[in-house]
Coordinates of C-alpha atoms and ligand atoms in Angstrom, one line a residue:
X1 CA 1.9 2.9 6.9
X2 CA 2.1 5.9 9.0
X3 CA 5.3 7.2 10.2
X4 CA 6.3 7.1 13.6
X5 CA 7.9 10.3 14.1
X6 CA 5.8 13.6 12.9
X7 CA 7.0 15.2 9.7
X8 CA 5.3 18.7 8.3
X9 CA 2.1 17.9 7.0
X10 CA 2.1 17.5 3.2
X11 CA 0.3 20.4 1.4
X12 CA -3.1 18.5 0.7
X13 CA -4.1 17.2 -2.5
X14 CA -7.1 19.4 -4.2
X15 CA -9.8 17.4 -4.7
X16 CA -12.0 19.8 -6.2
X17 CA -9.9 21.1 -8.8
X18 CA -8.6 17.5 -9.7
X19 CA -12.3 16.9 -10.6
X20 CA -11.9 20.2 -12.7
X21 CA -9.6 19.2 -14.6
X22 CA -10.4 15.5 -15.1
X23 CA -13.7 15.9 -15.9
X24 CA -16.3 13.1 -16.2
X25 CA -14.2 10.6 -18.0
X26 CA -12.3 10.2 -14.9
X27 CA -13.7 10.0 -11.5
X28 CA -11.4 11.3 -8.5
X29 CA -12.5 9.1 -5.4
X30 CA -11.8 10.7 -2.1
X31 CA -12.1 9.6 1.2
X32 CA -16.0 10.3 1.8
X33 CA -16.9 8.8 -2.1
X34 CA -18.5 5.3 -2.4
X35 CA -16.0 2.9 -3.3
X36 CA -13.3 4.4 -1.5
X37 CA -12.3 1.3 0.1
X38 CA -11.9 -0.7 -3.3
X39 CA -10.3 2.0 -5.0
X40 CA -7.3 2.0 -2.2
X41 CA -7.4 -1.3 -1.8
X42 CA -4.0 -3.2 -2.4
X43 CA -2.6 -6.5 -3.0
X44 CA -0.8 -7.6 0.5
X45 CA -2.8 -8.2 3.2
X46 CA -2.8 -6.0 6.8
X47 CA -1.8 -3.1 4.9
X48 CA -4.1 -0.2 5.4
X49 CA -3.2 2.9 3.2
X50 CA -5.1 6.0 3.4
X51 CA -4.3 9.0 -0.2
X52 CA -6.2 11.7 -0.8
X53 CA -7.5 11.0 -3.3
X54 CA -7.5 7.9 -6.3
X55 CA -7.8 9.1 -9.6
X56 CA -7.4 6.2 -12.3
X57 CA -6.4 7.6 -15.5
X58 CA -7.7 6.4 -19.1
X59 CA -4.6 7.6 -21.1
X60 CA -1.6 9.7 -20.9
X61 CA -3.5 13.0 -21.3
X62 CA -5.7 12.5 -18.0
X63 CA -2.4 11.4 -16.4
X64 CA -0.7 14.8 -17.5
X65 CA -3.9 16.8 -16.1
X66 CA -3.8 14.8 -12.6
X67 CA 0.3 15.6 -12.4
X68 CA -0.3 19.3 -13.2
X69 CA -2.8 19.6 -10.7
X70 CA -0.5 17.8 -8.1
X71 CA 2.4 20.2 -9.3
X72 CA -0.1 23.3 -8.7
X73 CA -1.1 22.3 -5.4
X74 CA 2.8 21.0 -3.9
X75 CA 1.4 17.7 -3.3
X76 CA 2.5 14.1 -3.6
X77 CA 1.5 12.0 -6.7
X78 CA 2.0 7.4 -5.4
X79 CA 1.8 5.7 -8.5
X80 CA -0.2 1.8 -8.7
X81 CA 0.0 -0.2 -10.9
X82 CA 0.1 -4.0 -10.4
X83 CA -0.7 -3.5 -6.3
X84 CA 1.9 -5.7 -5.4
X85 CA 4.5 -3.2 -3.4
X86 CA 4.6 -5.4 -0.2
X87 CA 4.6 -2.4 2.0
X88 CA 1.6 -0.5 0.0
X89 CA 3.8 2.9 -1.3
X90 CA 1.5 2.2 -4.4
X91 CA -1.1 4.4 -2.2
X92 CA 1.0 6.0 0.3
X93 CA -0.9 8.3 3.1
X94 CA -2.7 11.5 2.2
X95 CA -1.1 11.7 -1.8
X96 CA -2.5 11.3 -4.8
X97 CA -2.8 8.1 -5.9
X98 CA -2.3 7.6 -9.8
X99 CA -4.0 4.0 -10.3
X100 CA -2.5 2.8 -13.9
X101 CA -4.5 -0.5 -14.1
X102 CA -6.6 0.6 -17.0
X103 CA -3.2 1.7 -18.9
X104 CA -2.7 -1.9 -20.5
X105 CA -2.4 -1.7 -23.9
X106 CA 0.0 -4.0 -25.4
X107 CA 1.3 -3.1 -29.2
X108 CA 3.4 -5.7 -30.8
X109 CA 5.7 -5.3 -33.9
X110 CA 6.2 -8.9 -34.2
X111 CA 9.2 -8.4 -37.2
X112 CA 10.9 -5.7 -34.8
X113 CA 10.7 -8.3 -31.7
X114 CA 9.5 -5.0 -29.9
X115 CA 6.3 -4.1 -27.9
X116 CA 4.9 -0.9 -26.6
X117 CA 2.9 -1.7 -22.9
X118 CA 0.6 0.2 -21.0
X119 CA 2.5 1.3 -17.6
X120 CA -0.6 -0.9 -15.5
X121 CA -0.6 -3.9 -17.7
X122 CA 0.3 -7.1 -15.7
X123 CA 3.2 -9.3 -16.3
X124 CA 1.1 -12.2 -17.1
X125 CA -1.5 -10.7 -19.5
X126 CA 1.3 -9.4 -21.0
X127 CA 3.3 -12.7 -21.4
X128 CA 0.1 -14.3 -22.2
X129 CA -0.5 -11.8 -25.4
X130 CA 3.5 -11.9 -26.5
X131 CA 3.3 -15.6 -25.5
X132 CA 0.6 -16.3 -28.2
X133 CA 3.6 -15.4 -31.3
X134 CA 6.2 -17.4 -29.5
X135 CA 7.3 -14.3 -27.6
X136 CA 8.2 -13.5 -24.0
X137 CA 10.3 -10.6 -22.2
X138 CA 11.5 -11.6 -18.3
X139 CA 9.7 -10.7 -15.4
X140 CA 9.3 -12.4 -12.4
X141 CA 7.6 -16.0 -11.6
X142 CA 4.1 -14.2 -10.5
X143 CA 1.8 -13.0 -13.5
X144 CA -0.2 -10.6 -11.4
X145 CA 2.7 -8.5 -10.6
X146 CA 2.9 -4.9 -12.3
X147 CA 5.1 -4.6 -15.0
X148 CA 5.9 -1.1 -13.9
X149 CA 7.0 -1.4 -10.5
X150 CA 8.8 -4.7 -11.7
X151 CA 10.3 -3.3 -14.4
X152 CA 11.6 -0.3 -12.4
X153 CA 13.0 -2.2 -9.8
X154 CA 15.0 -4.3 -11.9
X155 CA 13.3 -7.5 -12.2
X156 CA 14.1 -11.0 -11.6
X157 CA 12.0 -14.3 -12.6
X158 CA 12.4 -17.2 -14.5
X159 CA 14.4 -16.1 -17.7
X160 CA 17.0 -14.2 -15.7
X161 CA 20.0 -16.2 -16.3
X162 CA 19.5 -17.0 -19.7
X163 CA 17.9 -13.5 -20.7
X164 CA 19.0 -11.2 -18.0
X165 CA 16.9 -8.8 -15.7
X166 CA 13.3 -7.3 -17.1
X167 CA 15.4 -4.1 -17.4
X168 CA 18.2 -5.6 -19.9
X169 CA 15.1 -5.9 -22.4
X170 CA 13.5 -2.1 -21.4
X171 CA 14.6 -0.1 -24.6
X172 CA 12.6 2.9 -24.1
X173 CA 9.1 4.9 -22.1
X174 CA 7.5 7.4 -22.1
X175 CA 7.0 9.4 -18.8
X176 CA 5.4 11.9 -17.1
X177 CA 7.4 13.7 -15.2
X178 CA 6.8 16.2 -11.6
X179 CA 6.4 19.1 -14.0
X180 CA 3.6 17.3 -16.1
X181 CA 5.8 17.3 -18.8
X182 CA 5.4 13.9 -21.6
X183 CA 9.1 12.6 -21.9
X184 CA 10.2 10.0 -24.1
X185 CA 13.0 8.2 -23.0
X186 CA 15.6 6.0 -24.6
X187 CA 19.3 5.2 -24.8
X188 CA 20.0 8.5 -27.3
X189 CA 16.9 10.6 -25.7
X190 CA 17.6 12.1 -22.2
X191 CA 19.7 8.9 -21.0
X192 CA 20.5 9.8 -17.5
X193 CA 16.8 9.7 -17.2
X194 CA 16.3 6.2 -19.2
X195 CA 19.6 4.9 -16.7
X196 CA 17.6 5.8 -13.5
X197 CA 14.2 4.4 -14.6
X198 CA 16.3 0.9 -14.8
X199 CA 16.5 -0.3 -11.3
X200 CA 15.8 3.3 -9.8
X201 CA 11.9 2.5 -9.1
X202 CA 8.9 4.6 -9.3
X203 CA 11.4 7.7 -8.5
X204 CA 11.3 9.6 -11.3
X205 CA 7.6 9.9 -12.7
X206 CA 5.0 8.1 -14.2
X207 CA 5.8 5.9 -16.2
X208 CA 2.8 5.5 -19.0
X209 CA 4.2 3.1 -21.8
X210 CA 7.0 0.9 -21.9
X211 CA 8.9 -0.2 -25.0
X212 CA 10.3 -3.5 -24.5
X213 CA 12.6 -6.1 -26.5
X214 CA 10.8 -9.6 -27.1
X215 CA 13.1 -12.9 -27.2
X216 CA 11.9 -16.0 -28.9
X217 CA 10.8 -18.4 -26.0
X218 CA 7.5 -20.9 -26.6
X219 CA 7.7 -24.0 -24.5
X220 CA 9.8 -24.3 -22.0
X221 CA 10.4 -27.0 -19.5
X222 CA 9.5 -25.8 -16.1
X223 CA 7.3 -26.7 -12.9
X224 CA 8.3 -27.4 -9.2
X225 CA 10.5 -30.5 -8.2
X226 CA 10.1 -31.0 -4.4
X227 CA 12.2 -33.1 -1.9
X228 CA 12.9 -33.6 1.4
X229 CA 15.0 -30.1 3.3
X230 CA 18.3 -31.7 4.7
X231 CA 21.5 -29.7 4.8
X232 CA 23.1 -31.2 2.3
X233 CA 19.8 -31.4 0.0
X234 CA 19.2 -27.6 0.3
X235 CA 23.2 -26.6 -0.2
X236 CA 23.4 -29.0 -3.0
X237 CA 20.3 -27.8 -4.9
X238 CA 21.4 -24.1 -4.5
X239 CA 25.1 -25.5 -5.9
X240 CA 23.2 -27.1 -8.7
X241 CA 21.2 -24.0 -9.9
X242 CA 24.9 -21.6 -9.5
X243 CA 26.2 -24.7 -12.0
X244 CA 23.4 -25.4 -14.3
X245 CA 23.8 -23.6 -17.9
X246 CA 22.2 -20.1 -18.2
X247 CA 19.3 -21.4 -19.8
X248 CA 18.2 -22.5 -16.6
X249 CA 16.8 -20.8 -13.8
X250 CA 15.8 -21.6 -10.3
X251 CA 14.0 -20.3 -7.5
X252 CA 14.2 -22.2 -4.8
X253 CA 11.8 -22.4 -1.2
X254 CA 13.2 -23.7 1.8
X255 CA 9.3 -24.6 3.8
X256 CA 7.1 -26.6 5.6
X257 CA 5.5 -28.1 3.0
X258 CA 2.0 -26.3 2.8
X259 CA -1.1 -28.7 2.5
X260 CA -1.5 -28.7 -1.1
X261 CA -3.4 -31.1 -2.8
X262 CA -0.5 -31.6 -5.0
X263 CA 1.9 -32.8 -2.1
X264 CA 1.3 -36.2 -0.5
X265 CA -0.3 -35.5 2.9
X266 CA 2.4 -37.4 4.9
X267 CA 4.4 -34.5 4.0
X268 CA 2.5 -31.5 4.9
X269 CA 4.1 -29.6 7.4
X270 CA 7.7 -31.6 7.4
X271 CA 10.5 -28.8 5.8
X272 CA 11.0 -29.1 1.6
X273 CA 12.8 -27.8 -1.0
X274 CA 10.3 -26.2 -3.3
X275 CA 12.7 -25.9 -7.0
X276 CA 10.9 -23.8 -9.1
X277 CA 13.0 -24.3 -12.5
X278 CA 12.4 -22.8 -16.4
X279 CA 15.1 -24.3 -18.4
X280 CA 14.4 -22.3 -21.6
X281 CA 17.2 -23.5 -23.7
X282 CA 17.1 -26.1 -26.4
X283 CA 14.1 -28.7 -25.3
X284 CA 16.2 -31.9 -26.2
X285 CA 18.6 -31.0 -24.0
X286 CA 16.2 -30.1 -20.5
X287 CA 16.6 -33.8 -19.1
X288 CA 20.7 -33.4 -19.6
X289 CA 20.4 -29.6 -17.7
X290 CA 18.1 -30.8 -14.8
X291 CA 19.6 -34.1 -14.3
X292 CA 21.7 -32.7 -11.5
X293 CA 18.6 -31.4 -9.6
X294 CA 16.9 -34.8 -9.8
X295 CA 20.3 -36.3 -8.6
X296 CA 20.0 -34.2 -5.7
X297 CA 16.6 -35.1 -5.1
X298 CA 17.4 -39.2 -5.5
X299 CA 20.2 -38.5 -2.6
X300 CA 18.2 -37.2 -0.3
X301 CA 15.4 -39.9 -0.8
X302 CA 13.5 -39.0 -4.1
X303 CA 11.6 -36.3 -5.3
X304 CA 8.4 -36.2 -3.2
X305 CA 6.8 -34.6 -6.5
X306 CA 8.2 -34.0 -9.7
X307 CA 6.1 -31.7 -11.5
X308 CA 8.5 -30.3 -14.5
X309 CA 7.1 -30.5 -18.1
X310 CA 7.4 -29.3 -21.0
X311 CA 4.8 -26.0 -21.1
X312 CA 3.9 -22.8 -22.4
X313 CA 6.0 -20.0 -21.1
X314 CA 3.9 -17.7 -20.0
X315 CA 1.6 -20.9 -17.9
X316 CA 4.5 -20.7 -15.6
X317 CA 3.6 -17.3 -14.4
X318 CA -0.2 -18.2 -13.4
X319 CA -1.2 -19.1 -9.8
X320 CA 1.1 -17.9 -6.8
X321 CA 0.3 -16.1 -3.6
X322 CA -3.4 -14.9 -3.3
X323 CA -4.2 -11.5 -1.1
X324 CA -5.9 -11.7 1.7
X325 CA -6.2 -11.3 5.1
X326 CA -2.6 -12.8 6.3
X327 CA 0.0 -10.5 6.6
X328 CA 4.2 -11.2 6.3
X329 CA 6.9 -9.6 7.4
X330 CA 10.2 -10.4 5.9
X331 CA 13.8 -9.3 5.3
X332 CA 15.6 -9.3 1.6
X333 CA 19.5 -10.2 1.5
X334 CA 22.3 -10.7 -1.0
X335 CA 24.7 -13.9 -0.8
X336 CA 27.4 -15.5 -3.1
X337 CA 25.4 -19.1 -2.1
X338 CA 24.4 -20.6 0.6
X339 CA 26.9 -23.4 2.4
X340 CA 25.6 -26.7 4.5
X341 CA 26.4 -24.8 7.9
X342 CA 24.0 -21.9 6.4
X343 CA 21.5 -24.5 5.7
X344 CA 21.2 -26.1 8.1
X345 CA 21.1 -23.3 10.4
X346 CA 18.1 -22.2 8.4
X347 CA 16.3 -25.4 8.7
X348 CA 16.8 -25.1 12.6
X349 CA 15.1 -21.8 12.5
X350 CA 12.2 -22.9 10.3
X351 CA 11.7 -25.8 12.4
X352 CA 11.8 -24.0 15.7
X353 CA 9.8 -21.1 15.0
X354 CA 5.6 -20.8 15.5
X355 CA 4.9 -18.4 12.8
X356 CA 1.8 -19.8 10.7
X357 CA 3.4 -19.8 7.8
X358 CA 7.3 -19.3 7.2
X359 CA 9.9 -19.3 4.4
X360 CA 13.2 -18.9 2.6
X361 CA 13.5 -17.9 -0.8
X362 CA 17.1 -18.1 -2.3
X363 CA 17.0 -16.6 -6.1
X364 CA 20.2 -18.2 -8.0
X365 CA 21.4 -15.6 -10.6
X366 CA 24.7 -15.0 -12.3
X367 CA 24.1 -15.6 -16.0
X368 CA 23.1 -13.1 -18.1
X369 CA 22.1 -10.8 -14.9
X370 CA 26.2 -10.6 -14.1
X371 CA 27.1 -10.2 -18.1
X372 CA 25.9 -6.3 -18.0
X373 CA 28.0 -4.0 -16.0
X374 CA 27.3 -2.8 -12.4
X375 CA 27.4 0.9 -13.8
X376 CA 25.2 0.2 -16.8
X377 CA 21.9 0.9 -15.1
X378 CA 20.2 1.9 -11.6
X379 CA 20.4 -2.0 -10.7
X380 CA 24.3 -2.5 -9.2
X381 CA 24.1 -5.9 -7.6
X382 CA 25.4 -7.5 -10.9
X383 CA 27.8 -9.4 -8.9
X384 CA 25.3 -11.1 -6.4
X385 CA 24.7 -14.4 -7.4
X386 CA 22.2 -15.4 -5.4
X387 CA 18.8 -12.6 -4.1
X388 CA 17.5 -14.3 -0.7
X389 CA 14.0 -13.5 0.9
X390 CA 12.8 -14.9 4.4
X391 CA 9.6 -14.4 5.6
X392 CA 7.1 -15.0 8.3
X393 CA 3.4 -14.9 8.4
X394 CA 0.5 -14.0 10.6
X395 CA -3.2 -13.3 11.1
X396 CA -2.6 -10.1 11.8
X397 CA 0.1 -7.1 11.5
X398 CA 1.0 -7.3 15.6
X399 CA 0.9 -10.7 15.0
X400 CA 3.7 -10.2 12.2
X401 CA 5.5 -7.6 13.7
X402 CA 6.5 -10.1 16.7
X403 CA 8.3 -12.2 14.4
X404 CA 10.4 -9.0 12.7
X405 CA 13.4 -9.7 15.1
X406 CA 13.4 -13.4 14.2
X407 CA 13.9 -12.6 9.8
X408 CA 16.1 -10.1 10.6
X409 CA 18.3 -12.3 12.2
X410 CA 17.5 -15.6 9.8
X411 CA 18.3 -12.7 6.9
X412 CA 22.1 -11.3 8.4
X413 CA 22.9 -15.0 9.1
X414 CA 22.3 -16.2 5.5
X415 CA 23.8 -12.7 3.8
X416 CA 27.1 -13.0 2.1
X417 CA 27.0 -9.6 0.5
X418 CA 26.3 -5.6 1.2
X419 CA 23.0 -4.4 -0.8
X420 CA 19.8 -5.2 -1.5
X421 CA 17.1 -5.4 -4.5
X422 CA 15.1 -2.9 -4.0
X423 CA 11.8 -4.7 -5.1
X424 CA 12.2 -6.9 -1.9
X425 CA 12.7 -4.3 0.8
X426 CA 10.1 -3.9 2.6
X427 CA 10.5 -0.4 3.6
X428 CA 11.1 2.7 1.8
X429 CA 13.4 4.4 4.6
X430 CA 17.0 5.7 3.9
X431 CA 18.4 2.7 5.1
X432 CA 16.8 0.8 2.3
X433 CA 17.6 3.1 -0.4
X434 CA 20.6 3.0 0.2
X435 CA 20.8 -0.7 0.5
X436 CA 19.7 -0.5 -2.9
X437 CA 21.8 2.0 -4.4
X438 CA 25.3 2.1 -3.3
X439 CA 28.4 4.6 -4.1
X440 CA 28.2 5.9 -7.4
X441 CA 24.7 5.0 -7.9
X442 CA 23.2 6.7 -5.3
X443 CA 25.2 9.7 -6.2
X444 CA 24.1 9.6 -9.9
X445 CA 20.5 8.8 -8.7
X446 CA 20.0 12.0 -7.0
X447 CA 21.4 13.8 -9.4
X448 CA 18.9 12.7 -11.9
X449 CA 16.0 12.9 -9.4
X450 CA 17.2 16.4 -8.9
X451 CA 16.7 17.4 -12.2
X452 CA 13.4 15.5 -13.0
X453 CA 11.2 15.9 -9.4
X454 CA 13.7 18.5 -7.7
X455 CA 10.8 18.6 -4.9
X456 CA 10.4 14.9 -4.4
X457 CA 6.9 14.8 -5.4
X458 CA 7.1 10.8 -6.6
X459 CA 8.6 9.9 -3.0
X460 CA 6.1 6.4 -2.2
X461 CA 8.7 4.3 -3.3
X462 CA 11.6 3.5 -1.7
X463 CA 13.0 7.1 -2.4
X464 CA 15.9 9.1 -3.1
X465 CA 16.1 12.2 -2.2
X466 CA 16.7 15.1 -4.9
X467 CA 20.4 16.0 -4.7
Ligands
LIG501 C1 3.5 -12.2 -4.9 C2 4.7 -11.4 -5.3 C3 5.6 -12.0 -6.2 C4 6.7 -11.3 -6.6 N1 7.6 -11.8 -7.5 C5 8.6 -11.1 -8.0 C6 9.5 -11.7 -8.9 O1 9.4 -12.8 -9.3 N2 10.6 -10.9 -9.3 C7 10.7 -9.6 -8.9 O2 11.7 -9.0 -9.3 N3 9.9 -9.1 -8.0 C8 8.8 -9.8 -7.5 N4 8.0 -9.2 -6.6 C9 8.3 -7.9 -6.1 C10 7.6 -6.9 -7.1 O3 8.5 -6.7 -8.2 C11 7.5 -5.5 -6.4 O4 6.7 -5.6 -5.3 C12 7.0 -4.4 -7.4 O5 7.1 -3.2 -6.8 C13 5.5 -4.7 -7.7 O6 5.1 -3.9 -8.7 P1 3.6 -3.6 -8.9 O7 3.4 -2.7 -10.1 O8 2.8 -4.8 -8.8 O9 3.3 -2.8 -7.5 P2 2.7 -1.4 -7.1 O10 2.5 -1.5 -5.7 O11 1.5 -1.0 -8.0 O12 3.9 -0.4 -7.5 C14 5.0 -0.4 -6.7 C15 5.8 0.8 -6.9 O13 6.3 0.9 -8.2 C16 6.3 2.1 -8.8 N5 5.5 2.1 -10.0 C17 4.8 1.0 -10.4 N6 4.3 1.3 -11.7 C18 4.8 2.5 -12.0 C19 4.7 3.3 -13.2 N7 4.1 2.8 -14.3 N8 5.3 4.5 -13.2 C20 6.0 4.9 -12.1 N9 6.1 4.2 -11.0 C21 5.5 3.0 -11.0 C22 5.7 3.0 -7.7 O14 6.7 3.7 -7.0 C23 5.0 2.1 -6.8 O15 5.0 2.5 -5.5 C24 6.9 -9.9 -6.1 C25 6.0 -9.4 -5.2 C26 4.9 -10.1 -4.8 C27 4.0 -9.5 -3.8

């Protein structure tokens, strides 16, 4: 998205001599090119992004050669990989624009529980290949996100409380950095660097493999339970996920129930409590776990679906949101939970508002997220227990820029806590950042981004400025 003020313009990238040095193997699409529009296409809808230039890279080598030319020239390199930055900094205006998607190898040492990925591989193919040997490492609950920006936000999904964030299981990558340098990165090689690239985002250069630690998960018991939205039903489901042991996780959407064909029909529309649970622990003891969610759910009338089963891991990550032509705005917040007065204040406010489609998402954490401490990587909301999301949809961006005022107050009414996860902001301003990054972090942050991209040439993300 353009800026609304008017900074210096950026020194341009250099088309021509990208070609150069790329050669054949790897086209550079500009502006003018054929297939310009798919090649800067994105996954969230209404967001028009205009680089350079798109260049997507078969290997490390072509991404070294890209990065020098970039470093040459003074101009900014966005990095894409899964497409799913709600805001589009994957292919910010007039940069480069590194497109990782063919970068998704995936090398298992199934003895070492270890695996090397391809910084552009998905979460889901990903979970689907480690899946296959009983294997999984935490991302989110959607399989078409990127593991790269995922990873380097932090990441939280369905494993979080009983195997902590995606970034507790990074052990290692290999990176290219402003300079066009190949890094490799672990916890005894350059670890200031390896301590930024967890929960520090796309800040510090491109990041082409991952090295990962895989945990023994198969089938799980997962799905949605829905029920009726009261203020009692949506406190006491959040209270139930914050209790449950840390082999189960729950994401939880506060909704109009959309018309799925899944949902009876009498309910589309009326508010629901979407539970999306993985209990990953022990299977003979899931029904004991999730009895207090189905309690809740028999108080407030009975499930009005009840779709948890015992199933393949990595099934829980297909489906989700498809991109398209609606567009959201939104607003991220941190809470400790999320009282009946909260609640029902948020039902009132779903109820009364027009948007087409609107939401709440409240994350419940703790667990193994709040065993590592705040200091121990670029990710310091250990304490948070609970990552909330509300959002509000439109045909069109005007149409979802008139509801802005309307999350941002939902969002400060429902926050219990200072910060932010930075993969939910949906801006890449200072304010943001340093939502994201408080105190010490941002201070060591900077320090790090000074010494690895001194002139902020990896600066579509939500960015820190070089010390
Ligand atoms: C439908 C949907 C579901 C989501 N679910 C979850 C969830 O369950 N849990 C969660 O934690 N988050 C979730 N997110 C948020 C998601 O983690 C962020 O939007 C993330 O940035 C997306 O990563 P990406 O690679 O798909 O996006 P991209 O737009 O490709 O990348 C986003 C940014 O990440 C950086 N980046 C990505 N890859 C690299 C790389 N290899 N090297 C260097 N920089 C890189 C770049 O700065 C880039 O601008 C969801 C988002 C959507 C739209």
């Amino acid at each position: 998205m353009s800026q609304p003020s008017n900074p210096p313009t950026p020194p341009a990238v250099p088309v021509d001599a990208l070609r150069t040095a790329l050669g054949d193997a790897t086209p550079v699409v500009a502006p003018d090119d054929d297939g310009y529009h798919a090649a800067r296409a994105i996954e969230p809808g209404g967001v028009e992004q205009r680089p350079a230039a798109v260049v997507r890279p078969a290997d490390t080598d072509a991404v070294v050669r890209a990065v020098r030319v970039a470093r040459d020239a003074g101009a900014e390199v966005s990095v894409r990989s899964g497409g799913h930055s709600v805001f589009g900094l994957g292919a910010a205006d007039g940069a480069l624009t590194l497109d990782l998607r063919d970068l998704d190898s995936f090398e298992l040492d199934v003895d070492g529980r270890t695996a090397w990925a391809g910084g552009g591989i998905t979460a889901g193919a990903y979970s689907r290949a480690a899946g296959q040997h009983g294997l999984a490492t935490p991302f989110g609950d959607t399989g078409t996100v990127g593991v790269g920006g995922i990873t380097l936000g932090g990441g939280v999904g369905l494993l979080s409380r009983s195997l902590g964030m995606t970034i507790d299981s990074l052990l290692g990558a290999e990176v290219v950095t402003a300079d066009g340098e190949v890094v490799r990165t672990d916890a005894d090689h350059e670890p200031d660097l390896f301590w930024a690239l967890r929960g520090g985002g796309g800040n510090f250069g491109v990041v082409t493999r991952f090295r990962f630690a895989l945990h023994e998960v198969s089938q799980v018991v997962g799905g949605v339970l829905l029920l009726p939205a009261t203020p009692e039903s949506v406190a006491r489901v959040v209270a139930a996920a914050q209790a449950a042991p840390p082999e189960l996780t729950m994401v939880v959407m506060v909704m109009p129930a959309p018309p799925m064909p899944m949902i009876p029909a009498e309910h589309h529309g009326g508010l629901v409590v979407m539970a999306n649970a993985c209990w990953s622990g022990p299977l003979d003891q899931a029904d004991t776990a999730l009895a207090p969610l189905r309690d809740v759910a028999a108080r407030a009338g009975g499930a009005l679906l009840d779709g948890l089963r015992t199933a393949p891991y990595p099934s829980l990550l297909e489906g989700g949101p498809e991109g398209g032509p609606l567009v959201a705005t939104g607003r991220t917040f941190l809470a400790d939970g999320l009282d009946e007065a909260a609640a029902a204040y948020l039902l009132e406010q779903l109820e009364g508002s027009d948007a087409l489609m609107r939401a709440a998402q409240l994350r419940v954490l703790g667990g193994a997220v709040s065993d590592v401490p705040a200091d121990a990587t670029a990710y310091a909301h250990r304490g948070a227990r609970l990552v909330g999301n509300v959002a509000a949809v439109a045909r069109d961006a005007a149409g979802a820029a008139g509801y802005t005022p309307w999350v941002e107050a939902l969002a400060d009414r429902l926050r219990g806590a200072e910060g932010a996860y930075v993969n939910f902001s949906l801006d890449g301003g200072l304010d943001a950042a340093r939502a994201a990054y408080p105190g010490a972090t941002w201070e060591r942050l900077r320090d790090v981004k000074r010494r690895y991209d001194p002139q902020n040439r990896f600066r579509g993300n939500v960015n820190v400025p070089p010390a």
